[in-house]
PDB file of C-alpha atoms and ligand atoms in Angstrom:
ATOM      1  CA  UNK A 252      38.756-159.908 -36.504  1.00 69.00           C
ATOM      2  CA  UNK A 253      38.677-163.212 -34.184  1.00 91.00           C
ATOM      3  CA  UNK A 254      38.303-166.642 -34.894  1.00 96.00           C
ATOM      4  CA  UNK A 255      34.458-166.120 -35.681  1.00 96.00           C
ATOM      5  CA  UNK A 256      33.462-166.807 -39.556  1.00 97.00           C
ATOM      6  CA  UNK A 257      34.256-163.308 -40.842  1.00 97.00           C
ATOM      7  CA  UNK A 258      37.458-163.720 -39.574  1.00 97.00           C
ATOM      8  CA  UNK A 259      38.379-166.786 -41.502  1.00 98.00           C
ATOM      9  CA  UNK A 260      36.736-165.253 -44.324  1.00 98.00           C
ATOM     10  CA  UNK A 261      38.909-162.715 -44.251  1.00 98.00           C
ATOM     11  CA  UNK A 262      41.749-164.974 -43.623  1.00 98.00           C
ATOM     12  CA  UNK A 263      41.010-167.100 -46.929  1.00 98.00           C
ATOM     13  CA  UNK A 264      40.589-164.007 -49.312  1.00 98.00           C
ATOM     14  CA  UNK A 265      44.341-162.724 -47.615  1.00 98.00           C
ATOM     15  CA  UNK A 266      45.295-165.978 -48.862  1.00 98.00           C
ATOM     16  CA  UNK A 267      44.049-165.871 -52.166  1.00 98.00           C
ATOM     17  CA  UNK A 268      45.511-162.361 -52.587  1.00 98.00           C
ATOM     18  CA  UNK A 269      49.040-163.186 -51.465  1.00 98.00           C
ATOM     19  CA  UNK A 270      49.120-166.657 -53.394  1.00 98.00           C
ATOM     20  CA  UNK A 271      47.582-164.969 -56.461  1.00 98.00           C
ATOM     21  CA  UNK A 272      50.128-161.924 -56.175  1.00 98.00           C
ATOM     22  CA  UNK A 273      53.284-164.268 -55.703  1.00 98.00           C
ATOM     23  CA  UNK A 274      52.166-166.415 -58.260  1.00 98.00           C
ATOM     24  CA  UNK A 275      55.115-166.072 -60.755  1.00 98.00           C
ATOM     25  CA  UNK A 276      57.762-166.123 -57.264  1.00 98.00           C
ATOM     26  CA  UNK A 277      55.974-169.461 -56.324  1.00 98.00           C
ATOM     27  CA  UNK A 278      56.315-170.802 -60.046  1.00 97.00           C
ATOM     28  CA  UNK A 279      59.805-169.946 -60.352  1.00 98.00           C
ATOM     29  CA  UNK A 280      60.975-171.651 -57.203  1.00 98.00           C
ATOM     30  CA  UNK A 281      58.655-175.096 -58.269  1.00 97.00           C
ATOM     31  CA  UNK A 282      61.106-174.430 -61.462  1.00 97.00           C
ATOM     32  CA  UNK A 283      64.115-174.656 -59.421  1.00 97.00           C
ATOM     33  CA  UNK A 284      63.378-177.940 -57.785  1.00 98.00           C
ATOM     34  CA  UNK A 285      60.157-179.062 -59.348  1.00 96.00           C
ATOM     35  CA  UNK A 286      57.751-178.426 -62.490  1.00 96.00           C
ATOM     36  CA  UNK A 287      56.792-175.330 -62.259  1.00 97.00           C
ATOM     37  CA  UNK A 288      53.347-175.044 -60.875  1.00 97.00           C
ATOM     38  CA  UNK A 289      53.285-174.382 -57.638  1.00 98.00           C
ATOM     39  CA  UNK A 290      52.316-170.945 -58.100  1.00 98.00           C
ATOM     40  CA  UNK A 291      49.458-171.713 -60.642  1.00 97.00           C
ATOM     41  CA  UNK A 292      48.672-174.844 -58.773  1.00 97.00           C
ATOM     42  CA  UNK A 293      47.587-172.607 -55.601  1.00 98.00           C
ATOM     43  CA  UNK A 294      46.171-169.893 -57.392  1.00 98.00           C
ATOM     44  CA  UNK A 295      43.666-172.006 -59.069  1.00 97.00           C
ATOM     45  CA  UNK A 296      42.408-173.582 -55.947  1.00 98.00           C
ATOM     46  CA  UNK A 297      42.431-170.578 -53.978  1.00 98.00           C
ATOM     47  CA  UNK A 298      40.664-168.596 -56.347  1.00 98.00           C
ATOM     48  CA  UNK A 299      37.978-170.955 -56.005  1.00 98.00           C
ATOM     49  CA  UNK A 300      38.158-170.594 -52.235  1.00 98.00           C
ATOM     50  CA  UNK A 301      37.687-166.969 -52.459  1.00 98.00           C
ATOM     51  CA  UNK A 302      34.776-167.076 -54.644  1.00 98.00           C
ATOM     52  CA  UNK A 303      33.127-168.700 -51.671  1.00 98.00           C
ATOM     53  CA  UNK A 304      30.590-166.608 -49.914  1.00 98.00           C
ATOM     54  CA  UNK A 305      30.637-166.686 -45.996  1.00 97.00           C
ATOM     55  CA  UNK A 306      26.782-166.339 -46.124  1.00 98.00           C
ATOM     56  CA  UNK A 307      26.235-170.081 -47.133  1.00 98.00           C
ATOM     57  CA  UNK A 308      27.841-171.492 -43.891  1.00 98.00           C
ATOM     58  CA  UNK A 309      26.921-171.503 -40.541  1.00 97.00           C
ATOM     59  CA  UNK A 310      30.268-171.605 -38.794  1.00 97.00           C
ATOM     60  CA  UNK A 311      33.984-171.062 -39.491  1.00 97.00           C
ATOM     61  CA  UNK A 312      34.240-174.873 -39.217  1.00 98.00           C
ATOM     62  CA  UNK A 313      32.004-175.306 -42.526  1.00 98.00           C
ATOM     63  CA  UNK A 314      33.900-172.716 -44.111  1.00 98.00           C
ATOM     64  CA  UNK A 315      37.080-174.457 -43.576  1.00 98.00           C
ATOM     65  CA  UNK A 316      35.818-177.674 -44.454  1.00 98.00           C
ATOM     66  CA  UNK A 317      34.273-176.382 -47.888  1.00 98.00           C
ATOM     67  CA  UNK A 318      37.901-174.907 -48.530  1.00 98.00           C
ATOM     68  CA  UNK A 319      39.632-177.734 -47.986  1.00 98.00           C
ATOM     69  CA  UNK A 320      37.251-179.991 -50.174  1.00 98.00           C
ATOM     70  CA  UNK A 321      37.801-177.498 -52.642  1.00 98.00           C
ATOM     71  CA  UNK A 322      41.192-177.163 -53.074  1.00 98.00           C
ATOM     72  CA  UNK A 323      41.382-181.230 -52.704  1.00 97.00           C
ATOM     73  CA  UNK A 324      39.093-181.256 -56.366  1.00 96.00           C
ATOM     74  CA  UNK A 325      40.880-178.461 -57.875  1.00 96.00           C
ATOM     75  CA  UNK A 326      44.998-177.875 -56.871  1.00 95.00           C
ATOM     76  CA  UNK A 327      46.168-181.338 -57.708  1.00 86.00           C
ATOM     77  CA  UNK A 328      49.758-182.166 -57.625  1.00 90.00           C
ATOM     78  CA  UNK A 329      51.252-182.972 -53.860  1.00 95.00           C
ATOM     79  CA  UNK A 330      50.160-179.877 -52.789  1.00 96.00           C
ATOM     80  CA  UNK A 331      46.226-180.005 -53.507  1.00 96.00           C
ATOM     81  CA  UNK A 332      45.462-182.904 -50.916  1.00 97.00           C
ATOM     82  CA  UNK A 333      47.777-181.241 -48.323  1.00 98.00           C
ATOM     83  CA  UNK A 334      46.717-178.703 -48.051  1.00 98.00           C
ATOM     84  CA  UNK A 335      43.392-179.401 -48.651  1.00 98.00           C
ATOM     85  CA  UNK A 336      43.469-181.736 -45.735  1.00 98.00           C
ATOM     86  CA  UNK A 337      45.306-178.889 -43.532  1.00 98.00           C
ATOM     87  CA  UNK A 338      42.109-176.995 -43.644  1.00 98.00           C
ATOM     88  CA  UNK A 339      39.782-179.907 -43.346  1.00 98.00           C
ATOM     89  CA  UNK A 340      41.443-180.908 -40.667  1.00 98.00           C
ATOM     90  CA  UNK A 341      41.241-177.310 -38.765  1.00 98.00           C
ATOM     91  CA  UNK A 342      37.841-177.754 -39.701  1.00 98.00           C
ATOM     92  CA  UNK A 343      37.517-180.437 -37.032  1.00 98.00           C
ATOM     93  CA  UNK A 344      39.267-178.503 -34.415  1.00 98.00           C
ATOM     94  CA  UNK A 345      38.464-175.019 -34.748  1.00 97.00           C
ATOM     95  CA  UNK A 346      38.035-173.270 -31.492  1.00 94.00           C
ATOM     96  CA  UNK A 347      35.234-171.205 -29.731  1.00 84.00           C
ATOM     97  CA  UNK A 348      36.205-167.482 -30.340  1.00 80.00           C
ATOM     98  CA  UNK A 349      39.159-166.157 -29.287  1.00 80.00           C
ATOM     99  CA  UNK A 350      40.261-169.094 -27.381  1.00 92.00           C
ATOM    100  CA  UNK A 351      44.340-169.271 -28.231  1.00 96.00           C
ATOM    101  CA  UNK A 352      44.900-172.142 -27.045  1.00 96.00           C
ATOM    102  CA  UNK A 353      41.945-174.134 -29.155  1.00 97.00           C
ATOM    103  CA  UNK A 354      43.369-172.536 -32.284  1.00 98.00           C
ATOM    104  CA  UNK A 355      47.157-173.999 -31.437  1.00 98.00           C
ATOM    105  CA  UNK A 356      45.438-177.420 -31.036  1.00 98.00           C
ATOM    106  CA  UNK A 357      43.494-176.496 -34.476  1.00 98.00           C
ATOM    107  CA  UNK A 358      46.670-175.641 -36.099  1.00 98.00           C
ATOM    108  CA  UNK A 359      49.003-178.555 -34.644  1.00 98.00           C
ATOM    109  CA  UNK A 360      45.818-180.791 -35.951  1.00 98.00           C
ATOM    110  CA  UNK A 361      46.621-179.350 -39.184  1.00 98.00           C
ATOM    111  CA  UNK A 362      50.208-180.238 -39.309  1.00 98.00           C
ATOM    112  CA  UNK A 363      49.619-184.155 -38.464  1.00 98.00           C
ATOM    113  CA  UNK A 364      46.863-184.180 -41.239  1.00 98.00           C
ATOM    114  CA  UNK A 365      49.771-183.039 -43.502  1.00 98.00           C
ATOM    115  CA  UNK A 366      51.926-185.258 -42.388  1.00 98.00           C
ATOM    116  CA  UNK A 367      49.659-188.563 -41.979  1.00 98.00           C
ATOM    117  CA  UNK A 368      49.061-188.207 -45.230  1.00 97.00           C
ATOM    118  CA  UNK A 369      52.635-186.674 -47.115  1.00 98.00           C
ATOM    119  CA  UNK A 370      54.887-188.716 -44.471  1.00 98.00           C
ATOM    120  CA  UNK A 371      57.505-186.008 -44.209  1.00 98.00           C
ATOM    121  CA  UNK A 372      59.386-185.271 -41.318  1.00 98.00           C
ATOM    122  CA  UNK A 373      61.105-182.017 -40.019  1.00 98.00           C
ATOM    123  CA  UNK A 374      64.125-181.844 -42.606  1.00 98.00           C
ATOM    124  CA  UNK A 375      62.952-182.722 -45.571  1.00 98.00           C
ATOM    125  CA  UNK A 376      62.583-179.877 -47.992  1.00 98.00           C
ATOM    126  CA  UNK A 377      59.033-179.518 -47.633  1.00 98.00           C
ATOM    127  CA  UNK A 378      55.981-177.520 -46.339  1.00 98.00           C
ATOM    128  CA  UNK A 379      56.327-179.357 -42.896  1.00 98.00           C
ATOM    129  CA  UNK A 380      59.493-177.649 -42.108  1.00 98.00           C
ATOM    130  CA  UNK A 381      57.964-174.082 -41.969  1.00 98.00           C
ATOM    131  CA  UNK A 382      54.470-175.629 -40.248  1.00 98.00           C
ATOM    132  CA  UNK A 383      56.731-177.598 -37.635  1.00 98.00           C
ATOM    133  CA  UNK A 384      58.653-174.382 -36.170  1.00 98.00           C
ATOM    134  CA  UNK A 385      55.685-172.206 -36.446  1.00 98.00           C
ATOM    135  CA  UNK A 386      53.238-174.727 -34.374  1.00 98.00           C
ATOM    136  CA  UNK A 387      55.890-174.990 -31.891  1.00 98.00           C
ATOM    137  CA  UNK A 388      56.159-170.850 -31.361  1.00 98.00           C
ATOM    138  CA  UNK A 389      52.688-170.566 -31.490  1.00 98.00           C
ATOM    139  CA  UNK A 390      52.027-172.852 -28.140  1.00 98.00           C
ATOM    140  CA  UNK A 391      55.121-171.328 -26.694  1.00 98.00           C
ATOM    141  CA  UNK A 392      53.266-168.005 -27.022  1.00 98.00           C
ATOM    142  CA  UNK A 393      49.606-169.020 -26.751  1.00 97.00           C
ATOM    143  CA  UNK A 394      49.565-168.152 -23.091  1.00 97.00           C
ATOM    144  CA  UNK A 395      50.010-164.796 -24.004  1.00 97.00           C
ATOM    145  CA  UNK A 396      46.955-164.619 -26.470  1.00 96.00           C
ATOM    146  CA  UNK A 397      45.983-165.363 -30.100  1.00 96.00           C
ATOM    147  CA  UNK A 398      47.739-162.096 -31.550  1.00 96.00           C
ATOM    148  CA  UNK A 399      51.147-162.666 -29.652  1.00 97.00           C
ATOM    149  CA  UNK A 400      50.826-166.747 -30.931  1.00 98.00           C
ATOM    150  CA  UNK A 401      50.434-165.790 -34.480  1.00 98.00           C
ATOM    151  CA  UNK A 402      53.306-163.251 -34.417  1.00 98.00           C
ATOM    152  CA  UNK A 403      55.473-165.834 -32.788  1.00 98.00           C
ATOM    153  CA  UNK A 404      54.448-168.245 -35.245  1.00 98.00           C
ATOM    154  CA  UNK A 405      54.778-166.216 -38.442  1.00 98.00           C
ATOM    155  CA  UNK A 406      58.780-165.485 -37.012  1.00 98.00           C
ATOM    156  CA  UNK A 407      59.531-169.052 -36.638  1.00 98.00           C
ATOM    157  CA  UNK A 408      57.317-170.225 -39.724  1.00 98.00           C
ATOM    158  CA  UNK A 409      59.586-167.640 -42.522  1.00 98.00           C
ATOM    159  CA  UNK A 410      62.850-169.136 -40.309  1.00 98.00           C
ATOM    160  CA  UNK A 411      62.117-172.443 -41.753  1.00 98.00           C
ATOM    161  CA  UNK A 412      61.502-171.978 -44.551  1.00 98.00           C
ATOM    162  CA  UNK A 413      64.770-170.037 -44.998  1.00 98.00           C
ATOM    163  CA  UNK A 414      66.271-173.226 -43.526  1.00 98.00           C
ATOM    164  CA  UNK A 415      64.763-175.024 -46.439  1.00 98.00           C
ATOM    165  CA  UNK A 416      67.472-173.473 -48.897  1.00 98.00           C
ATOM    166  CA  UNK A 417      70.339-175.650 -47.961  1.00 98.00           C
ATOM    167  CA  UNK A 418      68.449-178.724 -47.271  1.00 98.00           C
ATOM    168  CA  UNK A 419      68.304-181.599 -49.757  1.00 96.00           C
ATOM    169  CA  UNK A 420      64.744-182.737 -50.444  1.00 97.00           C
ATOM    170  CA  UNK A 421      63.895-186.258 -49.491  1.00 97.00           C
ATOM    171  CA  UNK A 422      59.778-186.039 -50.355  1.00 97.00           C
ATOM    172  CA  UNK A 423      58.224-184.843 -53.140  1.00 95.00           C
ATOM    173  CA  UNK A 424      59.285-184.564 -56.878  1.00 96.00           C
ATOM    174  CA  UNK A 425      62.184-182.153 -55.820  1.00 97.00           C
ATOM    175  CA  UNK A 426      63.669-185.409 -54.415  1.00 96.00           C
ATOM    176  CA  UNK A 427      64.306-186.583 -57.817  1.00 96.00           C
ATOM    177  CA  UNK A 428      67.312-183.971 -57.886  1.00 95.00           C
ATOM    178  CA  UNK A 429      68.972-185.629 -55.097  1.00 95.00           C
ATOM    179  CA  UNK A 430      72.278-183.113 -54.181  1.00 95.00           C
ATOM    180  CA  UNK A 431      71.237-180.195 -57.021  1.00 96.00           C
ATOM    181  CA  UNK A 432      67.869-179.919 -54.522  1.00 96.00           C
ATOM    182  CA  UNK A 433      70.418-177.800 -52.420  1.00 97.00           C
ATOM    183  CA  UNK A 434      70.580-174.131 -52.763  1.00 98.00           C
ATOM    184  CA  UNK A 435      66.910-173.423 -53.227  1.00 98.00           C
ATOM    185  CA  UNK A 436      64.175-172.584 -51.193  1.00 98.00           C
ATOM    186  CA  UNK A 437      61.047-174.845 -51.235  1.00 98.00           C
ATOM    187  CA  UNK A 438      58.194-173.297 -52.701  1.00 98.00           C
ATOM    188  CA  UNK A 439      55.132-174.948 -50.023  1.00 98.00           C
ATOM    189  CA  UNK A 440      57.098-173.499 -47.551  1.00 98.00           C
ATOM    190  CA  UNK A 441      57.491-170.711 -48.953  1.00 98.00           C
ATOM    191  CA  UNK A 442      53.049-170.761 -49.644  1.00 98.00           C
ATOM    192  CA  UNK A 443      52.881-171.859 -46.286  1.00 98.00           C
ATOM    193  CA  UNK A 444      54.311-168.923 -44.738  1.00 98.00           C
ATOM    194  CA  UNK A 445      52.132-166.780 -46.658  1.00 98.00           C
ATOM    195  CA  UNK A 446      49.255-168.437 -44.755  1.00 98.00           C
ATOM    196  CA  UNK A 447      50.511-167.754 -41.784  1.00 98.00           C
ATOM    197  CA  UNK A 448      51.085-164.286 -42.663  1.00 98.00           C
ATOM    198  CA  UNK A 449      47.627-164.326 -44.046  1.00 98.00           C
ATOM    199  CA  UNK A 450      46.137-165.205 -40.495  1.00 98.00           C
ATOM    200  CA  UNK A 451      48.273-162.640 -38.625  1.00 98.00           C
ATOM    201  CA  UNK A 452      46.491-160.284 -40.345  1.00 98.00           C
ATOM    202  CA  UNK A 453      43.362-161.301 -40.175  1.00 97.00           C
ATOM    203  CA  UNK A 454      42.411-163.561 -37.197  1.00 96.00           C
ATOM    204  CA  UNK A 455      43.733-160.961 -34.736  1.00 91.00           C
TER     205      UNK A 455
HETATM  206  P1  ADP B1690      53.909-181.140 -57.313  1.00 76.00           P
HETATM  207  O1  ADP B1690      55.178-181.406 -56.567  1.00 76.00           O
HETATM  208  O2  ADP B1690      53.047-182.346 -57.422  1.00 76.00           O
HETATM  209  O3  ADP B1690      54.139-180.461 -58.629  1.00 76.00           O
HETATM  210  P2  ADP B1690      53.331-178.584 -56.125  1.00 76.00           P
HETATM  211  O4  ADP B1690      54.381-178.073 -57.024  1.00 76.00           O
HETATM  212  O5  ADP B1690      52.031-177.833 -56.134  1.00 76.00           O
HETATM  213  O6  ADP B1690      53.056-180.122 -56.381  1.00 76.00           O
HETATM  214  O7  ADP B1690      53.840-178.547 -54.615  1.00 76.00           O
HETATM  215  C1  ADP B1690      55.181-178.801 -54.293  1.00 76.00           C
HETATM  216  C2  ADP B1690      55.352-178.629 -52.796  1.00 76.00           C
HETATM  217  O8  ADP B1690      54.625-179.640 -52.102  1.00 76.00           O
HETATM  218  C3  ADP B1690      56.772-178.784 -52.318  1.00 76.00           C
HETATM  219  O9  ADP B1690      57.471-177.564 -52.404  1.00 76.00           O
HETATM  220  C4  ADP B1690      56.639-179.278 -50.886  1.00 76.00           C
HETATM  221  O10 ADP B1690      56.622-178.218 -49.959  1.00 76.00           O
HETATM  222  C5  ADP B1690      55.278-179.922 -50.883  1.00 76.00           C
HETATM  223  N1  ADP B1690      55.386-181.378 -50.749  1.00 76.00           N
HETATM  224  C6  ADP B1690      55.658-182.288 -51.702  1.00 76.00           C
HETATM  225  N2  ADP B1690      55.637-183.536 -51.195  1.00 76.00           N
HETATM  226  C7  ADP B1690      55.346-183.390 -49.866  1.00 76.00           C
HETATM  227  C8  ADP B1690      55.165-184.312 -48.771  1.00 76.00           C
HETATM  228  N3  ADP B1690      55.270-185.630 -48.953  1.00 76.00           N
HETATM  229  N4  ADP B1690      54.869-183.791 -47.561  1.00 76.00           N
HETATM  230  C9  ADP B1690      54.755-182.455 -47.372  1.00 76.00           C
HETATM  231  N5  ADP B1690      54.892-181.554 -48.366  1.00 76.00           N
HETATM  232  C10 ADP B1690      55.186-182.018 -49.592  1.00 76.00           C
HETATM  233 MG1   MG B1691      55.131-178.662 -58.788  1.00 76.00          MG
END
């Protein structure tokens, strides 16, 4: 579909749907580590996403931006102003069409919103360890075009967040557990990937 405004309209509904399908996995791993909204957490905020209409904005850009305000007002918890400022952050960077290498820069603007503002680093149990891996295969591959990027980046994005399991979280509430964070996967990463998924889909 291309990086054009249908195409991120696309990729935001393919969001939605995953996020709102997984709901109950995404809930149940926040219950491992966490409190147990993750899943509703998302779902809320990206149901509100999808209920925007791609006719009311003049560019991708806007659309991301209006996502990202959104799901800073409605989400809450850690994850509402991350990834709220994930998207308005690719707001500010999103490419021309088609151009692979602006939406690498787009996405790797993305990933030091979230972590200006969340402060984790590769490691800790969080979100950032499937966006880290994924940024880094995507620029490896963006030479070879947006759809080859993306795949590259969903491959390496799912690895880390399988690498989350074992880790013990030093960020967010599942830090509170200390040693008994081990043995479970973290639930943004696990949302994250999904988004990534999402755009392979979609933005290709
Ligand atoms: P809360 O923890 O406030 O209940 P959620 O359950 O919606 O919020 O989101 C939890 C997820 O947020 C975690 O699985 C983790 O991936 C992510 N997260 C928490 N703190 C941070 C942080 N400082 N930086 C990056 N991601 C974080
Ligand atoms: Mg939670």
């Amino acid at each position: 579909m291309g990086l054009d405004l249908a195409g991120v309209a696309a990729w935001l509904a393919d969001f939605a749907d995953q996020v709102h399908t997984n709901v109950d996995l995404l809930t149940d791993l926040d219950r491992q580590i966490g409190d147990a909204d993750h899943g509703s957490n998302m779902d809320r905020g990206m149901q509100k996403v999808a209920q925007l209409d791609q006719s009311d904005f003049a560019s991708p850009a806007e659309m991301l931006k209006k996502a990202g305000m959104t799901l800073v007002s409605t989400v809450g918890g850690a994850s509402g102003p991350l990834y709220g400022t994930f998207f308005l952050r690719l707001a500010g960077a999103w490419p021309a069409l088609d151009d692979a290498a602006g939406l690498g820069a787009a996405l790797r603007a993305g990933l030091d919103g979230i972590q200006s503002r969340g402060k984790a680093i590769l490691g800790d149990k969080t979100m950032v360890d499937a966006l880290v891996p994924a940024v880094e295969a995507y620029d490896k591959a963006a030479s070879e075009g947006v759809a080859s990027a993306l795949r590259a980046a969903v491959e390496a994005c799912a690895a880390g967040r399988d690498a989350t399991i074992p880790l013990v979280a030093r960020k967010g509430r599942a830090s509170y557990l200390g040693e008994r964070s081990a043995g479970h996967q973290d639930p943004g990463a696990t949302s994250l990937t999904m988004l990534l998924e999402a755009a392979n889909r979609t933005l290709v």
